[in-house]
XYZ file of C-alpha atoms in Angstrom:
569
model
C 115.654 94.151 -28.054
C 119.079 94.162 -26.414
C 119.722 96.842 -23.794
C 123.187 98.061 -22.914
C 124.543 97.536 -19.420
C 127.926 99.170 -20.061
C 129.420 102.602 -20.618
C 128.413 105.256 -23.116
C 131.912 105.990 -24.406
C 134.089 105.230 -27.402
C 137.377 104.660 -25.584
C 138.288 101.047 -24.759
C 135.682 99.500 -22.454
C 133.606 96.425 -21.822
C 129.914 96.769 -22.651
C 127.353 94.072 -21.901
C 124.127 93.721 -23.888
C 121.188 91.869 -22.379
C 118.402 90.566 -24.617
C 115.441 89.456 -22.516
C 113.089 88.729 -25.426
C 113.587 84.979 -25.114
C 112.241 85.016 -21.572
C 108.682 84.980 -22.899
C 107.700 81.378 -23.484
C 104.726 79.099 -23.107
C 103.805 77.875 -19.631
C 104.108 74.131 -20.192
C 101.883 73.387 -17.188
C 98.897 75.182 -18.674
C 95.896 73.112 -19.723
C 94.125 76.113 -21.257
C 95.826 77.314 -24.474
C 95.099 80.840 -25.651
C 94.077 82.188 -29.077
C 95.015 85.792 -29.930
C 93.629 87.408 -33.081
C 94.722 90.838 -34.240
C 96.742 93.103 -36.484
C 100.466 92.530 -37.128
C 103.265 93.677 -39.444
C 104.160 90.179 -40.625
C 102.960 86.605 -40.760
C 100.545 84.876 -43.098
C 97.085 86.343 -42.488
C 93.963 84.403 -41.524
C 95.983 81.329 -40.540
C 96.478 80.272 -36.891
C 100.146 79.865 -35.983
C 101.282 77.942 -32.898
C 103.725 80.157 -30.979
C 105.867 78.725 -28.186
C 108.315 81.572 -27.452
C 108.554 85.305 -27.936
C 111.583 85.179 -30.242
C 109.575 83.025 -32.656
C 106.637 85.427 -32.416
C 108.831 88.473 -33.073
C 110.430 86.878 -36.122
C 107.043 85.913 -37.572
C 104.886 88.957 -36.800
C 107.630 91.643 -36.637
C 105.433 94.119 -34.768
C 101.904 95.367 -34.243
C 99.190 94.747 -31.686
C 99.330 90.963 -32.073
C 102.993 90.841 -31.057
C 102.367 93.195 -28.112
C 99.446 91.021 -27.007
C 101.652 87.907 -27.085
C 104.194 89.638 -24.844
C 101.468 90.768 -22.444
C 99.951 87.278 -22.292
C 103.289 85.642 -21.502
C 104.372 88.277 -18.988
C 101.101 89.317 -17.368
C 101.788 89.224 -13.653
C 104.591 89.468 -11.098
C 103.073 86.647 -9.049
C 101.202 84.376 -11.495
C 102.503 82.431 -14.468
C 101.600 83.538 -17.964
C 99.787 81.811 -20.788
C 100.424 78.332 -22.057
C 100.560 77.660 -25.776
C 99.389 80.575 -27.884
C 97.737 80.269 -31.266
C 98.151 83.633 -32.974
C 96.233 84.747 -36.072
C 96.896 87.866 -38.085
C 93.570 89.418 -39.090
C 94.748 91.977 -41.664
C 94.080 91.354 -45.352
C 97.708 91.298 -46.500
C 99.274 89.909 -49.675
C 102.754 88.958 -50.841
C 105.039 90.816 -53.232
C 106.389 89.161 -56.397
C 108.862 89.606 -59.230
C 109.034 87.451 -62.367
C 111.636 87.309 -65.109
C 111.571 84.478 -67.628
C 111.256 81.189 -65.808
C 112.199 82.671 -62.425
C 109.611 83.965 -59.941
C 110.572 85.475 -56.578
C 107.842 85.696 -53.932
C 108.125 87.405 -50.562
C 107.575 85.363 -47.431
C 106.545 88.631 -45.829
C 102.880 89.602 -46.177
C 101.946 93.256 -46.395
C 103.031 96.509 -48.017
C 106.503 96.306 -46.422
C 107.273 93.406 -48.760
C 107.471 95.874 -51.658
C 110.740 97.142 -50.143
C 112.468 93.780 -50.608
C 115.070 93.895 -53.417
C 116.645 91.033 -55.361
C 119.525 90.786 -57.824
C 120.660 87.976 -60.141
C 124.137 88.154 -61.665
C 127.114 86.159 -62.921
C 130.047 85.055 -60.834
C 132.743 85.257 -63.495
C 135.384 83.736 -61.243
C 133.611 80.397 -60.735
C 131.415 80.659 -63.867
C 128.278 80.317 -61.795
C 125.388 82.493 -60.656
C 124.911 84.838 -57.700
C 121.528 85.705 -56.142
C 121.213 88.530 -53.604
C 118.371 89.569 -51.287
C 118.200 92.970 -49.574
C 115.658 94.330 -47.091
C 117.171 97.531 -45.777
C 114.230 98.277 -43.462
C 115.287 95.265 -41.409
C 119.016 95.650 -42.183
C 118.908 92.347 -43.991
C 121.403 91.383 -46.692
C 121.948 87.855 -47.941
C 124.065 86.751 -50.916
C 123.823 83.228 -52.327
C 126.905 82.552 -54.422
C 128.253 79.768 -56.654
C 124.769 78.740 -57.753
C 124.320 76.172 -60.515
C 127.543 74.135 -60.582
C 126.664 70.710 -59.180
C 129.542 68.352 -60.027
C 132.396 67.846 -62.487
C 133.255 64.853 -64.683
C 136.507 64.029 -66.523
C 137.613 60.987 -68.524
C 141.013 59.499 -67.477
C 141.065 56.442 -69.753
C 143.112 55.539 -72.843
C 140.493 56.274 -75.505
C 141.212 59.306 -77.658
C 137.768 60.863 -77.140
C 135.055 60.794 -74.466
C 131.832 62.742 -73.988
C 129.024 63.308 -71.488
C 125.427 64.210 -72.372
C 122.201 64.776 -70.444
C 118.858 64.313 -72.176
C 115.759 66.292 -71.159
C 112.183 65.291 -71.936
C 110.525 67.824 -74.241
C 107.173 67.602 -72.474
C 108.103 67.482 -68.786
C 111.366 69.440 -69.172
C 112.969 67.037 -66.688
C 116.265 65.219 -67.190
C 115.816 61.571 -68.130
C 119.234 60.113 -68.982
C 122.928 60.805 -68.501
C 125.195 59.074 -71.045
C 128.973 58.605 -70.806
C 130.622 57.653 -74.135
C 134.187 56.944 -75.309
C 135.979 55.934 -78.536
C 138.990 56.317 -80.777
C 137.393 59.195 -82.693
C 134.091 61.033 -83.068
C 132.647 58.389 -85.414
C 133.470 55.464 -83.152
C 132.104 56.880 -79.851
C 130.158 54.212 -77.979
C 128.063 54.615 -74.785
C 130.023 53.172 -71.861
C 127.358 53.815 -69.234
C 123.791 55.130 -69.315
C 122.083 56.371 -66.124
C 118.304 56.679 -65.801
C 117.717 59.921 -63.912
C 114.979 61.104 -61.583
C 113.908 57.743 -60.224
C 115.210 54.523 -58.743
C 118.796 54.203 -57.593
C 120.045 57.392 -59.226
C 117.415 59.759 -57.908
C 119.945 61.774 -55.870
C 123.041 63.458 -57.292
C 125.294 62.104 -54.531
C 124.557 58.506 -55.552
C 125.077 59.319 -59.237
C 128.435 61.023 -58.622
C 129.665 58.165 -56.430
C 128.789 55.630 -59.123
C 130.498 57.624 -61.895
C 133.552 58.003 -59.698
C 133.688 54.239 -59.222
C 133.967 53.655 -62.971
C 137.566 52.720 -63.908
C 138.152 55.565 -66.381
C 136.064 58.451 -65.002
C 136.538 60.927 -62.182
C 133.557 62.799 -60.721
C 133.600 65.374 -57.923
C 130.825 67.202 -56.120
C 131.143 70.976 -56.075
C 132.000 72.046 -52.544
C 131.239 75.755 -53.050
C 127.786 77.186 -52.380
C 126.262 74.837 -49.852
C 124.519 71.499 -50.235
C 124.380 70.394 -53.884
C 122.584 67.086 -53.371
C 119.585 67.823 -55.564
C 117.431 65.309 -57.413
C 118.941 64.233 -60.732
C 115.792 64.972 -62.752
C 116.497 68.676 -62.283
C 119.908 68.600 -63.988
C 120.226 70.972 -66.947
C 120.312 69.688 -70.503
C 123.804 69.017 -71.839
C 124.668 68.139 -75.430
C 127.528 65.716 -76.003
C 130.544 67.507 -74.530
C 134.194 66.468 -74.496
C 135.391 65.228 -71.081
C 138.786 63.978 -72.289
C 140.760 67.189 -72.563
C 139.238 68.900 -69.490
C 136.633 68.380 -66.802
C 133.030 69.289 -67.566
C 130.785 71.057 -65.089
C 127.277 69.586 -64.815
C 124.781 72.289 -63.843
C 121.287 72.599 -62.405
C 120.861 76.344 -61.996
C 117.140 76.374 -61.235
C 117.152 73.513 -58.747
C 120.285 74.765 -56.996
C 118.833 78.264 -56.725
C 115.657 76.897 -55.107
C 117.743 74.733 -52.791
C 120.059 77.518 -51.647
C 117.317 80.103 -51.118
C 114.853 77.705 -49.434
C 115.744 78.898 -45.934
C 115.843 82.601 -46.698
C 113.960 84.715 -44.201
C 112.185 86.980 -46.668
C 111.866 85.374 -50.113
C 111.146 82.092 -51.855
C 111.908 81.298 -55.487
C 110.080 79.209 -58.063
C 111.433 77.993 -61.387
C 109.321 77.190 -64.435
C 111.447 74.740 -66.422
C 109.290 75.334 -69.504
C 110.841 78.813 -69.756
C 114.476 79.837 -69.884
C 115.968 81.413 -66.804
C 117.105 85.019 -67.209
C 120.792 85.559 -67.884
C 120.791 88.204 -65.144
C 118.874 91.201 -63.811
C 119.901 94.253 -61.839
C 118.722 95.169 -58.345
C 114.908 95.083 -58.515
C 112.110 95.634 -56.007
C 109.389 93.087 -55.495
C 105.941 94.580 -56.005
C 102.204 94.016 -55.684
C 101.967 93.525 -51.921
C 99.345 95.419 -49.947
C 98.001 95.655 -46.434
C 94.320 96.302 -45.858
C 92.272 96.378 -42.659
C 90.764 93.237 -41.205
C 87.402 92.193 -42.641
C 84.249 93.630 -41.113
C 83.149 90.147 -40.064
C 85.391 87.725 -38.177
C 82.932 84.830 -38.186
C 85.009 82.878 -40.701
C 88.200 83.588 -38.738
C 86.633 82.275 -35.529
C 85.675 79.047 -37.291
C 89.348 78.476 -38.169
C 90.354 78.299 -34.488
C 87.493 76.078 -33.326
C 89.378 72.789 -33.484
C 92.841 73.826 -32.303
C 92.354 72.486 -28.769
C 92.542 76.003 -27.306
C 90.274 77.233 -24.506
C 90.394 81.054 -24.470
C 89.940 83.348 -27.474
C 90.862 87.048 -27.409
C 89.962 89.232 -30.423
C 92.143 92.337 -30.416
C 89.413 94.766 -31.417
C 86.889 97.009 -29.698
C 84.217 96.448 -32.366
C 81.013 95.359 -30.664
C 79.820 93.563 -33.796
C 82.877 91.305 -33.698
C 82.386 90.721 -29.981
C 78.838 89.673 -30.794
C 80.108 87.237 -33.441
C 82.490 85.748 -30.892
C 79.678 85.427 -28.378
C 77.498 83.537 -30.857
C 80.441 81.389 -31.972
C 81.207 80.375 -28.377
C 77.552 79.602 -27.740
C 77.324 77.412 -30.862
C 80.568 75.563 -30.094
C 79.449 74.895 -26.515
C 76.172 73.452 -27.765
C 78.259 71.079 -29.908
C 80.329 69.970 -26.919
C 83.392 72.160 -27.628
C 83.626 74.384 -24.564
C 85.552 77.590 -25.272
C 85.642 80.987 -23.574
C 86.496 84.500 -24.660
C 87.928 87.735 -23.268
C 86.997 91.028 -24.931
C 87.560 94.686 -24.163
C 86.675 98.159 -25.304
C 88.688 101.269 -26.148
C 90.464 103.865 -23.992
C 88.880 105.463 -20.929
C 85.397 104.112 -21.458
C 82.706 105.373 -19.119
C 80.683 103.205 -16.758
C 77.653 103.569 -19.027
C 79.626 102.461 -22.088
C 81.041 99.421 -20.304
C 77.638 98.409 -18.984
C 76.218 98.842 -22.464
C 78.818 96.424 -23.819
C 78.024 93.936 -21.058
C 74.297 94.097 -21.687
C 74.800 93.473 -25.411
C 76.856 90.350 -24.663
C 75.203 88.680 -21.639
C 77.032 85.413 -22.265
C 78.471 83.145 -19.584
C 81.335 82.328 -21.935
C 82.448 85.908 -22.566
C 84.386 88.050 -20.077
C 84.511 91.812 -20.571
C 87.598 93.749 -19.473
C 86.843 97.299 -18.376
C 90.164 99.099 -17.875
C 92.749 100.665 -20.136
C 96.158 101.781 -18.905
C 99.918 101.789 -19.442
C 102.731 99.280 -18.992
C 106.402 99.071 -19.874
C 107.203 96.669 -22.702
C 110.383 94.624 -23.104
C 111.778 97.013 -25.736
C 111.557 99.939 -23.307
C 108.331 101.489 -24.634
C 105.737 102.819 -22.234
C 102.681 101.374 -23.932
C 99.249 102.927 -23.474
C 96.961 99.948 -24.051
C 93.202 99.927 -24.712
C 90.918 97.546 -22.841
C 90.911 94.998 -25.666
C 94.702 94.690 -25.373
C 94.374 94.377 -21.607
C 92.074 91.422 -22.359
C 95.127 89.597 -23.763
C 97.007 90.152 -20.497
C 94.092 88.943 -18.370
C 93.616 86.015 -20.750
C 97.293 85.165 -20.263
C 96.842 85.013 -16.504
C 93.717 82.867 -16.858
C 95.527 80.518 -19.237
C 98.370 80.028 -16.767
C 96.143 79.338 -13.750
C 95.004 75.889 -12.708
C 91.559 74.872 -13.880
C 88.981 76.558 -11.688
C 91.348 78.953 -9.931
C 89.747 82.409 -10.075
C 91.348 85.582 -11.397
C 90.393 87.271 -8.145
C 93.216 89.337 -6.619
C 95.812 88.234 -9.177
C 98.397 90.989 -9.603
C 99.009 92.463 -13.040
C 102.128 93.835 -14.730
C 100.933 97.361 -15.450
C 102.151 100.785 -14.370
C 98.936 102.796 -14.332
C 95.244 102.826 -15.176
C 93.775 105.485 -17.451
C 90.778 106.100 -15.177
C 90.372 105.807 -11.434
C 87.115 104.373 -10.140
C 85.813 104.657 -6.604
C 85.118 101.630 -4.445
C 81.387 101.986 -5.036
C 81.918 102.149 -8.788
C 84.132 99.049 -8.729
C 81.433 97.212 -6.765
C 78.840 98.317 -9.277
C 80.903 97.263 -12.296
C 81.892 93.937 -10.730
C 78.262 93.175 -9.936
C 77.357 94.128 -13.500
C 79.630 91.416 -14.903
C 82.722 93.429 -15.870
C 86.268 92.426 -14.876
C 87.941 95.442 -13.279
C 91.344 96.279 -11.813
C 91.998 98.084 -8.537
C 95.017 99.795 -6.995
C 96.212 98.522 -3.624
C 98.662 100.231 -1.298
C 100.028 98.521 1.812
C 102.688 99.531 4.317
C 105.356 97.737 2.270
C 104.152 97.754 -1.346
C 101.699 99.062 -3.905
C 100.355 97.215 -6.937
C 97.401 96.633 -9.234
C 95.237 93.548 -9.013
C 92.143 92.082 -10.658
C 88.964 92.496 -8.611
C 87.177 89.273 -9.564
C 86.181 87.058 -12.500
C 82.480 87.666 -13.310
C 81.161 86.769 -16.740
C 78.893 89.067 -18.702
C 75.961 86.727 -17.979
C 75.320 88.666 -14.759
C 72.795 86.423 -12.992
C 73.915 86.109 -9.372
C 71.592 83.176 -8.689
C 73.498 80.992 -11.195
C 77.134 80.943 -10.018
C 78.261 78.432 -12.665
C 77.351 80.824 -15.454
C 78.154 83.975 -13.477
C 81.745 83.075 -12.517
C 84.465 82.147 -15.000
C 86.359 79.917 -12.563
C 83.321 77.822 -11.655
C 82.353 77.626 -15.308
C 85.835 76.279 -16.102
C 85.391 73.484 -13.599
C 82.057 72.601 -15.182
C 83.588 72.637 -18.681
C 86.490 70.343 -17.860
C 84.559 68.097 -15.487
C 81.743 67.453 -17.942
C 84.130 67.048 -20.881
C 86.309 64.508 -19.065
C 83.467 62.385 -17.722
C 81.787 62.424 -21.138
C 85.039 61.271 -22.745
C 85.456 58.449 -20.209
C 81.902 57.176 -20.658
C 81.995 57.538 -24.442
C 85.234 55.614 -24.833
C 84.584 52.885 -22.284
C 80.845 52.222 -22.411
C 79.059 53.553 -25.500
C 78.662 50.685 -27.953
C 79.274 47.935 -25.391
C 76.892 45.062 -24.681
C 74.659 45.307 -21.606
C 75.092 42.767 -18.821
C 73.462 42.139 -15.472
C 76.283 43.994 -13.761
C 76.452 46.947 -16.175
C 74.843 49.373 -13.696
C 77.347 48.412 -10.981
C 80.258 48.678 -13.390
C 79.123 52.144 -14.485
C 78.684 53.279 -10.863
C 82.156 52.027 -9.905
C 83.742 53.751 -12.911
C 82.024 57.068 -12.131
C 83.142 56.862 -8.499
C 86.695 56.103 -9.631
C 86.576 59.159 -11.892
C 85.283 61.383 -9.063
C 87.931 60.055 -6.653
C 90.601 61.075 -9.125
C 89.119 64.553 -9.560
C 88.987 64.919 -5.797
C 92.519 63.730 -5.041
C 94.504 64.594 -8.185
C 92.478 66.645 -10.643
C 91.302 69.148 -8.052
C 88.049 69.915 -9.856
C 85.863 68.852 -6.916
C 86.279 69.104 -3.149
C 84.183 66.113 -2.178
C 81.256 63.872 -3.085
C 79.139 61.213 -1.387
C 79.301 57.763 -3.063
C 75.730 57.145 -1.952
C 74.662 60.064 -4.180
C 75.929 58.306 -7.307
C 72.949 56.480 -8.815
C 72.835 54.513 -12.083
C 69.606 53.324 -13.664
C 69.604 51.481 -17.011
C 66.353 51.302 -18.945
C 66.512 49.612 -22.331
C 69.549 51.047 -24.099
C 69.690 54.230 -21.988
C 71.665 54.712 -18.770
C 70.743 57.534 -16.409
C 73.448 58.626 -13.981
C 72.760 61.038 -11.131
C 75.751 62.604 -9.357
C 76.065 65.176 -6.579
C 79.472 66.817 -6.088
C 80.963 69.809 -4.299
C 82.968 71.817 -6.849
C 86.242 73.529 -5.968
C 85.041 77.131 -5.791
C 87.252 80.146 -5.354
C 87.398 81.860 -1.981
C 85.907 85.344 -2.202
C 85.228 86.485 1.339
C 86.993 86.133 4.681
C 85.467 87.560 7.854
C 87.827 88.155 10.758
C 86.484 89.147 14.191
C 88.927 90.814 16.575
C 88.054 91.665 20.163
C 90.095 94.198 22.147
C 90.512 93.657 25.870
C 91.891 95.978 28.479
C 95.357 95.203 29.798
C 95.681 95.299 33.573
C 99.155 96.374 34.663
C 100.372 95.829 38.208
C 103.713 96.473 39.848
């Protein structure tokens, strides 16, 4: 939304409007795309949409928690980059609105009850003897008029014969145009076809080619209609035309249905369909579309989760506090990981949840692939709202930070773009919640600044003796490291013939892979080549590797010693 940076006055002045909505865009450096699933005011439901900038998201979803979550994920922190690519899915059960009259059907591109407010009108343009189609959506201040619909091109005979006609034949079964015939003669009885064009296929599939060819005939003049946009439709959609005189005046060749579809194809709110088996209406007055509805998301999201499994994303955030849905996500992530597709999720609760409630949620999850966000709070949105967000919306913000970080870099101490937390927890309580496997936020005040930051990145698994499953950052390293080495070995060695040197070749390739991860990939700090062992028995190779993963730094101990100063003069 544009904000004014000028003067609040009506006398002559310069006023500047700044629209910052386009600032939100995908972090192209991210290797961990994010999936957001929640309620919205627009967009096709239950279908994942790839979103690359906030303007695109706002146009598609129009409003609601899903749009707010996208903004929070792309603008999560004053010091860390936001999310990479976002796949957004609307979870509401929403339908489209429709209106039918004769062979014309108008369907809203907008899903949900708001679509019933879209109005359409179909009327004559008496000046150009064509049609006019109008679309109105006053809720969005939208008005679009498509004029001069139907007139495609004109034909006139300029030769010496006394009479000339044009006709277009339409197949009775398919209702598509098949032939255009140009005839001329001394009188009606002596008319002879001068040229017959096969329509809808071959050379004369497009109107532009047909018109150019007619215009190149010695005694005919054909012109494309320049009013009403692009008229280059396919010739099979031309309207039927009985033999009509083209000697005394030019004849307009029409294709009302096809031209209407063509002109309205890029409309923001409606799409039109034409059934050529039925006659189009002569006109209709301003009419509302109807039949659209918006209902809550289904009780189970298991089917929705399955639709995002193969997108190539890494984090999934369901914008709901329902524990049953969190449990479905947990099981989905566990199943996908067992199948080699390593994904992770961020979930959150409602507003101002107690320590007992948060710990109850964590205990019900206990999954190394699910992170639970504990806080709710407020932040200022780009449209000026002060938004009081629940913990499950905060999960989108934290997921945005995680998506923008390098693989294996922890969330620990990353600052967040929020203005306040709904509940203040003591240091002991934050320690308790962090140790319980809940991601919390703390307030920090220094001599020069004050801000909010994330405490750490524990998973809900909550087993301190297993850091890979207990810490999200270390789990990420394991996910990407194992996936990459599996891909390398699958593509280069599985299915190849064994040789005497196969063990050495495998060892060298593994060492090359680890060198790259150490120097470029950054997933490991170091490894000892002597610890890489390859043993091949029959058709099975066993590879043993010891590496030092790139862990996050959690603790720094500084020891300061004071000494007396001896002053002498």
